[in-house]
XYZ file of C-alpha atoms in Angstrom:
666
model
C 17.676 -14.564 -35.407
C 19.239 -11.975 -33.455
C 21.443 -12.843 -30.511
C 20.573 -12.552 -27.017
C 23.597 -9.902 -26.641
C 21.595 -7.917 -29.573
C 18.227 -8.083 -27.670
C 19.762 -7.178 -24.658
C 21.614 -4.154 -26.485
C 18.075 -2.918 -27.289
C 17.636 -2.113 -23.493
C 20.465 -0.511 -23.143
C 20.440 1.734 -26.307
C 16.702 2.854 -25.391
C 17.938 3.566 -21.931
C 20.830 5.683 -22.951
C 18.713 7.627 -25.642
C 15.699 8.039 -23.552
C 17.513 9.442 -20.243
C 19.783 11.463 -22.760
C 17.030 13.133 -24.472
C 15.071 13.943 -20.964
C 18.653 15.075 -19.889
C 17.834 12.924 -16.417
C 17.576 9.664 -15.253
C 19.371 6.495 -14.379
C 21.128 4.794 -17.510
C 23.342 2.610 -15.228
C 21.180 -0.159 -13.976
C 18.914 -0.783 -17.061
C 22.273 -1.153 -19.234
C 23.857 -3.454 -16.010
C 20.665 -5.515 -15.982
C 19.559 -5.731 -19.609
C 21.156 -9.540 -20.056
C 19.079 -10.502 -16.768
C 15.698 -9.020 -18.382
C 16.344 -10.446 -21.675
C 16.401 -14.137 -20.569
C 13.605 -13.668 -18.101
C 11.188 -12.110 -20.345
C 12.081 -14.012 -23.606
C 12.385 -17.535 -21.676
C 10.290 -17.422 -18.532
C 7.726 -14.620 -18.337
C 3.902 -15.459 -18.849
C 2.340 -12.378 -19.824
C -0.041 -11.006 -22.124
C 1.011 -7.443 -23.959
C -2.522 -7.143 -25.352
C -4.344 -7.878 -21.545
C -1.849 -6.694 -18.982
C -4.497 -7.617 -16.305
C -4.672 -11.216 -16.856
C -5.308 -12.437 -13.363
C -2.781 -15.433 -13.732
C 0.074 -13.388 -15.258
C 3.466 -13.323 -13.478
C 4.397 -10.314 -11.786
C 7.312 -8.065 -12.396
C 8.490 -5.677 -9.988
C 11.471 -3.105 -10.304
C 12.696 -2.717 -6.602
C 15.432 -0.180 -7.876
C 13.112 1.857 -9.410
C 15.462 4.611 -10.786
C 15.946 1.769 -13.401
C 12.773 2.510 -14.541
C 14.197 2.603 -18.159
C 14.394 -1.029 -17.964
C 10.571 -1.863 -17.326
C 9.490 0.670 -19.942
C 12.194 -0.627 -22.770
C 10.996 -4.205 -22.120
C 7.236 -3.199 -22.308
C 7.808 -1.431 -25.853
C 9.896 -4.102 -26.923
C 7.376 -6.802 -25.980
C 4.127 -5.124 -27.454
C 2.692 -3.397 -24.582
C 0.990 0.093 -25.201
C 3.996 1.992 -24.587
C 5.192 3.496 -27.527
C 8.496 4.700 -28.962
C 7.095 8.376 -28.382
C 6.038 7.259 -24.836
C 9.844 6.801 -24.366
C 10.876 9.667 -25.944
C 8.571 11.576 -23.385
C 10.499 9.977 -20.509
C 10.100 11.765 -17.452
C 7.794 14.461 -19.264
C 4.823 15.894 -17.882
C 1.706 13.089 -18.215
C 3.781 10.741 -19.847
C 3.222 6.902 -19.366
C 7.135 6.887 -18.386
C 7.427 9.160 -15.611
C 10.888 9.048 -13.662
C 10.032 5.974 -11.495
C 7.299 3.355 -12.147
C 4.058 4.744 -11.135
C 1.078 2.139 -10.690
C -1.696 3.018 -13.237
C 0.073 5.105 -15.684
C 1.659 2.550 -17.871
C 0.129 -0.528 -18.672
C 2.469 -3.314 -17.134
C 3.801 -1.758 -14.304
C 2.507 -3.541 -11.357
C 3.249 -1.316 -8.740
C 4.764 2.268 -7.863
C 8.637 1.781 -6.832
C 11.551 4.545 -5.978
C 11.611 4.325 -2.597
C 14.140 1.466 -2.386
C 13.242 -1.503 -0.506
C 9.300 -0.976 -0.951
C 9.348 -3.048 -4.255
C 10.929 -6.491 -2.640
C 8.210 -5.931 0.042
C 5.438 -5.706 -2.570
C 6.977 -8.338 -4.243
C 6.665 -10.780 -0.888
C 2.847 -9.534 -0.873
C 2.096 -10.723 -4.350
C 3.813 -13.648 -3.875
C 1.652 -14.352 -0.254
C -1.530 -13.435 -2.083
C -0.668 -15.761 -5.163
C -0.115 -18.816 -2.599
C -3.432 -17.899 -0.354
C -5.644 -17.265 -3.807
C -4.129 -20.785 -4.919
C -4.804 -22.416 -1.543
C -8.635 -21.065 -1.738
C -9.262 -21.855 -5.527
C -7.231 -24.466 -6.736
C -8.514 -27.992 -7.100
C -7.576 -31.096 -8.289
C -6.693 -31.035 -11.679
C -7.352 -27.206 -12.036
C -4.227 -25.040 -10.909
C -6.155 -21.631 -12.080
C -3.873 -19.935 -9.792
C -0.212 -20.541 -10.567
C 2.029 -17.643 -11.313
C 5.452 -16.575 -10.293
C 6.581 -13.069 -8.996
C 10.291 -11.827 -10.055
C 11.555 -8.724 -8.841
C 14.793 -6.643 -9.364
C 16.692 -5.135 -7.014
C 19.741 -3.773 -6.216
C 22.500 -2.613 -3.173
C 20.157 0.289 -2.090
C 17.306 -1.952 -1.678
C 19.525 -4.037 0.426
C 20.733 -1.585 2.858
C 17.255 -0.254 3.665
C 15.968 -1.740 6.637
C 12.476 -2.792 5.262
C 13.950 -5.485 2.871
C 15.036 -7.480 6.006
C 11.651 -7.317 7.560
C 10.103 -8.509 4.334
C 12.547 -10.989 2.827
C 13.072 -12.721 6.723
C 9.138 -13.227 6.504
C 9.399 -14.571 2.794
C 11.573 -16.925 4.141
C 9.739 -18.198 7.141
C 6.833 -18.671 4.812
C 8.674 -20.495 2.247
C 7.237 -18.797 -0.795
C 8.610 -20.689 -3.304
C 6.813 -18.471 -5.999
C 9.442 -15.543 -5.177
C 12.217 -15.218 -7.261
C 14.231 -11.945 -6.839
C 17.650 -10.674 -8.879
C 20.406 -8.716 -6.951
C 21.937 -6.492 -9.112
C 25.359 -6.660 -7.437
C 27.391 -4.001 -9.028
C 28.962 -2.711 -5.800
C 28.048 0.827 -6.920
C 25.114 2.917 -5.241
C 25.136 6.935 -6.056
C 27.905 7.788 -3.485
C 30.461 5.568 -5.579
C 31.765 1.969 -4.473
C 29.318 0.563 -1.602
C 32.525 -1.269 -0.242
C 33.153 1.784 2.293
C 29.025 1.479 3.448
C 27.869 -2.031 2.669
C 30.000 -5.187 3.378
C 27.351 -7.450 3.991
C 27.855 -11.049 2.931
C 24.372 -11.131 1.128
C 24.244 -14.956 -0.079
C 24.898 -15.592 3.386
C 22.219 -13.409 4.874
C 19.526 -14.552 2.427
C 20.558 -18.078 3.334
C 19.543 -17.563 6.981
C 16.618 -16.082 6.063
C 15.698 -19.542 4.363
C 16.070 -18.555 0.743
C 17.208 -20.702 -1.895
C 20.781 -18.604 -3.125
C 22.592 -18.909 -6.536
C 25.671 -16.590 -7.378
C 25.989 -15.925 -11.326
C 27.808 -13.483 -14.018
C 24.849 -11.166 -14.795
C 26.041 -11.053 -18.445
C 26.342 -14.651 -19.076
C 22.717 -15.751 -20.032
C 23.597 -19.359 -19.856
C 24.009 -18.818 -16.486
C 21.049 -16.703 -15.982
C 18.923 -19.116 -17.453
C 20.006 -22.182 -15.363
C 19.567 -20.286 -12.384
C 15.881 -19.227 -13.098
C 15.328 -22.782 -13.956
C 16.731 -24.221 -10.909
C 14.923 -21.199 -8.613
C 11.367 -22.307 -10.521
C 12.185 -25.851 -9.464
C 12.412 -25.212 -5.767
C 8.828 -25.015 -4.305
C 9.833 -24.512 -0.530
C 11.919 -21.542 -1.068
C 11.935 -18.132 -2.268
C 15.164 -17.685 -4.424
C 17.543 -15.497 -4.737
C 19.958 -15.212 -7.719
C 22.852 -12.881 -7.394
C 24.063 -11.463 -10.547
C 27.254 -9.713 -10.615
C 26.983 -7.027 -13.091
C 28.801 -3.890 -14.418
C 26.818 -0.910 -13.936
C 26.630 1.255 -17.197
C 27.232 -1.893 -19.253
C 28.942 -0.974 -22.630
C 30.157 2.736 -21.571
C 33.456 2.830 -22.219
C 34.287 5.114 -19.505
C 31.513 5.140 -17.225
C 31.001 1.831 -16.885
C 31.525 0.279 -13.098
C 31.530 3.967 -11.916
C 28.649 5.933 -9.939
C 28.915 8.307 -12.926
C 26.553 6.207 -14.851
C 24.052 5.788 -12.022
C 21.901 8.656 -11.985
C 22.953 10.954 -14.638
C 22.904 11.078 -18.423
C 26.272 9.560 -20.137
C 26.411 12.658 -22.497
C 25.809 12.494 -25.964
C 29.814 11.785 -26.625
C 29.862 8.803 -24.310
C 26.497 7.541 -25.736
C 28.316 7.710 -29.261
C 31.086 5.818 -27.987
C 28.805 2.819 -26.277
C 26.948 2.493 -29.252
C 30.556 1.429 -31.063
C 31.482 -0.457 -27.935
C 28.022 -2.680 -27.965
C 28.180 -2.699 -31.866
C 25.236 -0.771 -31.985
C 24.518 0.730 -35.040
C 20.689 2.024 -35.562
C 20.018 5.747 -34.749
C 18.762 7.166 -31.343
C 15.127 5.513 -30.423
C 15.587 3.074 -33.355
C 15.042 -0.757 -33.204
C 15.907 -2.744 -35.937
C 12.880 -5.009 -37.042
C 14.496 -8.301 -36.386
C 14.879 -7.264 -32.825
C 11.130 -6.188 -32.277
C 10.392 -9.861 -33.842
C 12.850 -11.219 -31.214
C 11.159 -9.202 -28.494
C 7.274 -9.520 -29.435
C 5.280 -11.570 -27.109
C 1.728 -10.609 -28.227
C 1.103 -13.900 -29.935
C 2.901 -15.826 -27.361
C 0.981 -14.019 -24.488
C -2.257 -14.589 -26.136
C -1.904 -18.276 -26.537
C -0.651 -18.440 -22.889
C -3.813 -16.683 -21.874
C -6.178 -18.399 -24.050
C -4.594 -21.968 -22.766
C -5.545 -20.234 -19.328
C -9.192 -19.548 -20.557
C -9.812 -22.861 -21.635
C -8.622 -24.281 -18.333
C -10.621 -21.757 -16.611
C -13.908 -22.949 -18.492
C -13.447 -26.579 -17.620
C -12.916 -25.374 -14.192
C -16.086 -23.361 -14.076
C -18.123 -26.139 -15.658
C -16.715 -28.724 -12.454
C -16.837 -25.934 -9.916
C -19.249 -23.100 -10.736
C -19.651 -21.619 -7.819
C -15.706 -21.089 -6.673
C -15.436 -20.060 -10.894
C -18.237 -17.423 -10.143
C -16.400 -16.421 -6.681
C -13.112 -16.277 -8.197
C -14.249 -13.827 -10.605
C -15.941 -11.571 -8.112
C -13.153 -11.797 -6.186
C -10.408 -10.337 -8.877
C -12.808 -7.837 -10.327
C -13.046 -6.270 -6.596
C -16.955 -6.283 -6.324
C -18.688 -6.716 -3.276
C -20.891 -9.659 -2.599
C -24.574 -8.955 -3.464
C -25.855 -8.937 -0.076
C -22.963 -7.024 1.352
C -24.907 -3.521 1.829
C -27.904 -5.263 3.519
C -25.947 -7.382 5.935
C -23.508 -4.731 6.476
C -26.423 -2.274 7.688
C -28.077 -4.595 9.414
C -25.144 -4.955 11.887
C -24.792 -1.461 12.153
C -28.317 -1.387 13.274
C -27.500 -3.953 15.674
C -24.933 -2.364 17.153
C -26.692 0.652 17.893
C -29.709 -1.059 19.696
C -26.952 -2.572 21.760
C -25.446 0.307 22.743
C -22.501 -0.837 24.609
C -20.104 0.965 26.248
C -16.672 -0.210 25.065
C -13.262 0.448 23.784
C -13.602 1.403 19.941
C -10.800 -1.387 19.478
C -12.985 -3.856 20.845
C -16.077 -2.683 18.685
C -13.720 -3.393 15.654
C -13.095 -6.665 16.535
C -16.787 -7.355 16.879
C -17.001 -5.758 13.643
C -14.642 -8.060 12.044
C -16.446 -11.193 13.789
C -19.753 -9.888 11.810
C -18.101 -8.986 8.474
C -15.717 -11.729 8.162
C -18.251 -14.255 7.165
C -19.577 -11.859 4.550
C -16.161 -10.943 3.067
C -13.990 -14.260 2.412
C -11.440 -11.530 0.844
C -10.828 -10.072 4.073
C -6.975 -10.703 5.000
C -5.842 -9.658 8.267
C -2.710 -9.341 10.364
C -1.079 -7.219 12.923
C 2.462 -6.305 13.820
C 2.829 -8.823 16.823
C 0.063 -6.967 18.500
C -3.074 -9.312 17.421
C -4.461 -9.381 21.123
C -3.833 -5.997 21.638
C -5.383 -4.533 18.185
C -8.308 -6.532 18.471
C -7.666 -8.323 14.920
C -7.779 -11.804 15.530
C -11.124 -12.694 15.398
C -12.805 -16.185 15.815
C -12.501 -17.434 12.306
C -8.921 -16.153 11.700
C -6.657 -18.614 10.206
C -3.072 -17.351 10.322
C -0.507 -18.318 7.647
C 2.150 -20.783 8.101
C 4.641 -22.422 6.134
C 2.778 -25.769 6.090
C -0.707 -23.593 6.048
C -1.474 -21.799 2.839
C -5.524 -21.518 3.196
C -5.051 -18.513 5.731
C -7.093 -15.292 6.209
C -4.431 -13.752 8.462
C -0.635 -13.315 8.579
C 1.269 -12.489 12.145
C 3.695 -10.327 10.517
C 5.932 -9.842 13.519
C 7.377 -6.653 14.799
C 7.796 -5.455 11.127
C 5.197 -2.463 11.125
C 7.135 -0.903 7.705
C 7.143 -4.521 6.067
C 3.848 -5.222 7.051
C 2.314 -2.287 5.618
C 4.151 -2.934 2.231
C 3.380 -5.979 1.948
C 0.094 -5.601 2.295
C 0.317 -2.814 -0.591
C 1.522 -5.996 -2.489
C -1.091 -7.864 -1.443
C -3.849 -5.427 -3.114
C -2.062 -5.058 -6.084
C -2.146 -8.841 -6.514
C -5.828 -8.911 -6.455
C -8.357 -11.152 -4.721
C -8.199 -9.651 -1.216
C -8.731 -6.725 1.103
C -5.772 -6.793 3.399
C -5.671 -4.988 7.027
C -2.629 -4.970 9.132
C -2.520 -3.620 12.719
C -0.558 -1.843 15.112
C -0.350 0.940 17.849
C -0.801 4.437 16.391
C 2.141 5.750 17.442
C 4.038 2.939 15.585
C 2.460 4.199 12.254
C 5.636 6.382 12.123
C 7.740 3.525 11.460
C 5.169 2.738 8.496
C 4.931 5.959 7.104
C 6.051 5.687 3.576
C 4.244 2.658 2.864
C 1.027 4.375 3.924
C 2.146 7.269 1.484
C 2.447 4.638 -1.482
C -0.649 3.066 -0.864
C -2.175 6.621 -0.914
C -0.123 7.744 -4.064
C -1.126 4.447 -5.792
C -4.721 4.880 -4.477
C -5.045 1.191 -3.619
C -7.346 -0.062 -0.851
C -4.986 -1.080 1.853
C -6.671 -0.825 5.541
C -4.198 0.428 8.001
C -5.957 -0.345 11.693
C -3.974 1.814 14.691
C -5.141 1.043 18.133
C -4.108 2.825 21.211
C -4.784 5.983 19.847
C -3.893 8.815 22.396
C -2.735 9.439 25.838
C -5.640 7.259 26.636
C -3.121 4.593 26.327
C -2.211 5.665 29.944
C 0.640 3.731 31.607
C 2.981 3.016 29.008
C 3.888 6.592 28.557
C 4.725 8.937 25.618
C 6.914 6.850 23.941
C 3.670 5.005 23.222
C 1.312 7.927 23.269
C 0.481 9.348 19.664
C -0.095 12.798 20.030
C 1.381 14.265 16.464
C 0.268 10.855 14.326
C -3.487 11.525 13.676
C -3.091 15.035 11.893
C -0.407 14.172 9.698
C -2.013 11.037 8.668
C -4.958 13.329 7.597
C -2.380 15.531 5.647
C -1.336 12.552 3.478
C -3.093 13.401 0.310
C -5.716 10.173 -1.095
C -5.257 9.006 2.741
C -8.942 8.645 4.491
C -8.685 8.474 8.159
C -11.559 7.325 10.655
C -11.503 7.980 14.315
C -14.718 6.750 15.837
C -16.016 7.831 18.742
C -18.355 4.461 19.996
C -18.949 1.129 18.397
C -21.670 2.412 15.662
C -18.974 4.921 14.157
C -16.451 2.323 14.634
C -18.661 -0.169 12.182
C -19.518 2.524 9.913
C -15.929 3.259 9.462
C -15.120 -0.527 8.757
C -17.593 -0.209 5.905
C -16.298 2.910 4.602
C -13.193 1.439 4.324
C -14.176 -1.745 2.796
C -16.392 -0.278 0.115
C -13.655 2.444 -0.733
C -11.687 1.353 -4.032
C -9.878 4.590 -4.870
C -7.358 4.705 -1.907
C -6.261 3.637 1.456
C -8.280 4.000 5.116
C -6.921 4.478 8.434
C -9.060 3.324 11.252
C -7.828 4.602 14.364
C -9.352 3.082 17.758
C -9.128 3.842 21.418
C -7.727 1.376 24.245
C -10.104 2.696 26.865
C -14.011 2.336 27.130
C -16.143 4.861 25.388
C -19.634 5.625 25.815
C -22.557 4.897 23.323
C -23.918 8.198 21.895
C -28.151 7.920 20.794
C -28.803 8.676 17.642
C -31.799 8.714 15.255
C -31.763 6.806 12.277
C -30.939 9.945 10.012
C -27.734 10.553 12.167
C -26.808 6.935 11.808
C -27.080 7.498 7.745
C -24.830 10.819 8.432
C -22.240 8.969 9.939
C -20.644 8.124 6.643
C -20.632 11.267 5.449
C -17.350 12.032 7.952
C -19.184 14.427 10.197
C -22.355 15.331 11.277
C -24.763 16.811 13.893
C -24.731 14.386 17.108
C -26.656 16.992 19.368
C -28.466 20.194 18.202
C -30.244 23.025 19.960
C -33.612 24.704 19.593
C -32.480 27.670 17.422
C -29.385 28.772 15.843
C -26.399 27.748 17.453
C -24.379 30.050 19.896
C -21.591 27.717 19.510
C -20.330 24.639 17.990
C -18.236 22.053 19.979
C -16.397 19.683 17.591
C -15.295 16.587 18.418
C -13.471 13.155 17.624
C -13.053 9.692 19.096
C -12.833 9.814 22.787
C -13.353 13.005 22.941
C -17.046 13.108 21.518
C -18.486 12.072 24.914
C -16.524 14.917 26.687
C -18.135 17.282 24.104
C -21.767 15.687 24.876
C -21.065 16.022 28.437
C -19.934 19.867 28.336
C -22.868 20.914 26.295
C -25.255 19.287 28.958
C -23.502 21.005 31.706
C -25.525 23.401 33.917
C -22.942 26.347 33.114
C -23.925 26.338 29.494
C -27.476 25.480 30.132
C -28.665 29.228 28.726
C -26.318 28.738 25.642
C -27.655 27.490 22.533
C -24.935 24.504 21.964
C -24.402 22.157 18.851
C -21.875 19.266 19.075
C -20.514 17.801 15.945
C -19.010 14.531 15.854
C -16.633 14.458 13.037
C -15.046 10.864 12.844
C -13.231 11.596 9.429
C -12.350 15.055 8.440
C -11.067 13.875 5.227
C -14.444 12.347 4.224
C -16.327 15.391 5.638
C -13.977 17.404 3.251
C -15.389 15.645 0.153
C -19.414 16.254 1.122
C -20.711 19.323 -1.132
C -20.287 22.934 0.462
C -24.022 22.978 0.860
C -23.969 19.849 3.367
C -20.776 21.349 5.291
C -22.228 24.342 6.031
C -25.600 22.760 7.015
C -23.351 21.163 10.094
C -21.146 24.187 10.438
C -22.909 27.181 9.708
C -20.435 30.213 8.255
C -22.400 32.516 10.653
C -21.416 30.688 13.638
C -17.953 31.740 14.459
C -17.820 30.637 18.134
C -16.360 27.034 17.405
C -14.361 24.572 19.627
C -12.826 21.664 18.693
C -11.618 18.830 21.426
C -9.415 16.115 20.383
C -6.435 14.588 22.083
C -4.094 15.397 19.306
C -1.929 18.149 18.064
C -4.053 21.411 17.285
C -2.635 22.815 14.237
C -4.802 21.264 11.733
C -8.228 21.988 13.242
C -8.235 25.761 12.617
C -9.573 25.088 9.175
C -12.641 24.339 10.895
C -12.914 26.907 13.673
C -10.920 29.751 12.047
C -9.142 32.206 13.899
C -12.158 33.021 16.024
C -12.498 29.684 17.472
C -10.113 27.428 19.831
C -8.861 24.041 20.023
C -8.047 21.882 23.117
C -5.413 19.363 21.924
C -2.076 17.831 22.537
C 0.473 20.467 21.689
C 3.303 18.861 24.025
C 4.148 14.888 24.406
C 2.314 12.925 27.304
C 3.389 11.388 30.600
C 3.178 7.940 32.100
C -0.061 7.729 33.996
C -3.608 6.044 34.029
C -5.553 7.616 31.587
C -8.236 9.466 33.545
C -5.219 11.184 35.337
C -3.644 12.087 32.084
C -6.760 13.667 30.198
C -7.431 15.594 33.422
C -3.546 16.660 33.661
C -3.764 17.725 29.944
C -7.000 19.655 30.068
C -9.691 17.402 28.623
C -12.425 17.797 31.483
C -16.166 19.191 31.238
C -14.745 22.230 33.205
C -12.229 23.201 30.618
C -14.329 22.356 27.468
C -16.917 24.879 29.453
C -14.208 27.671 30.135
C -13.295 27.479 26.728
C -16.982 27.694 25.224
C -17.639 30.942 27.793
C -14.316 32.404 26.492
C -15.687 32.331 22.631
C -18.982 33.790 23.693
C -17.248 36.743 25.718
C -17.852 40.031 24.030
C -15.021 41.567 22.280
């Protein structure tokens, strides 16, 4: 029987070899954390390599994602569809083993990590999802949701402020199924961290309300005892502080930043093999070690046991079982589309004039009873954001059956935790803050788009319409830059009807995140035909047309649509054929067929004007060099909203003037 040390050395050898072959990568962390991984996977992890999507599997997150050869090695050794050739292709184009763990590339990779601190935050989200799902579906004698979330993290993760945001909340919520392992090696890419990181990390996490232990990260017995203790404590998340040596086994580079982010070198790899008593050639693993690591049979037994439990559960609780399967598959309820469309029709008939943040709340009131998977939250602005609907149940340490989280002032942490909730499965999370504070959360939004997951980011107070709070709170550049994130879909609706449609689109979108951007101020209802209402979902449509070909087209979004409509009806333009296009989502409009896009924006009409209270640059792809944009290319001021719109040129007169200038002969 293979020793624990040799089982761990298999990770070290594969990490050294793969990084060396790629001539790029980070061997230090995998070599330093190999003993921890060996104990965790071989003694505790419940997972099935032949079915990586089993719903009640334990989740593993490598938050220090530069150490990606650790999870890749473990996945290969334990029996996942990650071959030795995949490891040889480490960091190569279109491989299953990119430089950092990427969700959707290799089976068993639960989330994309690399930007430090987000993995631990994703893990907090996963633990939240596990707890709430358990409260919603477990019944006496049937714990069908009962698994742990394990996360590896390093000094860099702890230095990033997002780790404080997420870990503080994890302690407050008493997430006992979350167990983190800190790779306490005292080294980052610049050298010994004592020059810039002297936090008393155990004390910090104890202050959060975590259970904290300190162990020798190379002693399997200590590691095992610590994990057993952590699993036994249900009311606190656990941090196991593992004192390790980065690059363990490298005679000349262990304990040094030289093993952090570069290959060891052929000579040093050869010396490390001697130091580790590792005789096999490069990328060769003895059969005895494969047998020691293989989890396919044990994993199938674990899943079969759960399947038997679930079958018995389904006999006693058939409706709950069916709902659980629907939720975990991500399917929407059968009556969803009909009910959602009915609400959109009712909203149109009501013709209410109100802020789109208020319209968003009304939409949540209508949609939440249809969708128990909706899981809301706000970064301490629930009342302002309009996210606290009448049926919301905020999560607390003692309140597990919840559908909402008070995230506190943690925009970045909120967004990353939402991503973890999505990745766990069973929920459609949304989280809200003011649009200007999307900047705090930006990298988590980017990660959601990169992973193509269904996080819904709600941003209110969308422009200078915020008013008196002034330029620190007035979003100017955020809308255009959010549109620029690949695979991000942004909606800025002009009234209650477009708001309801935008929510429906975000709920139905399975291949990426959405940003829903809402106003503080009241917006006028726009009259539409049935066909126009149907066209909203295409991202851009003709809201007001003219007799015959248009002389000019005014394109607008959000609060500026009403302004565009008023200008189109102005006496000064009564002899001009004006078309008004509402474009609540440029990103969705761009996905339409060329035929449809040209039916809305005929190529022959070059007199085009955009009106949007945001930075103007991105709109020239729609108006061309002959067109014009009325936008915000400065920061705002502190004053009532109406005064600000007038001061910055968002008036009927200015729009009329701009149209006339476009129509002047050359």
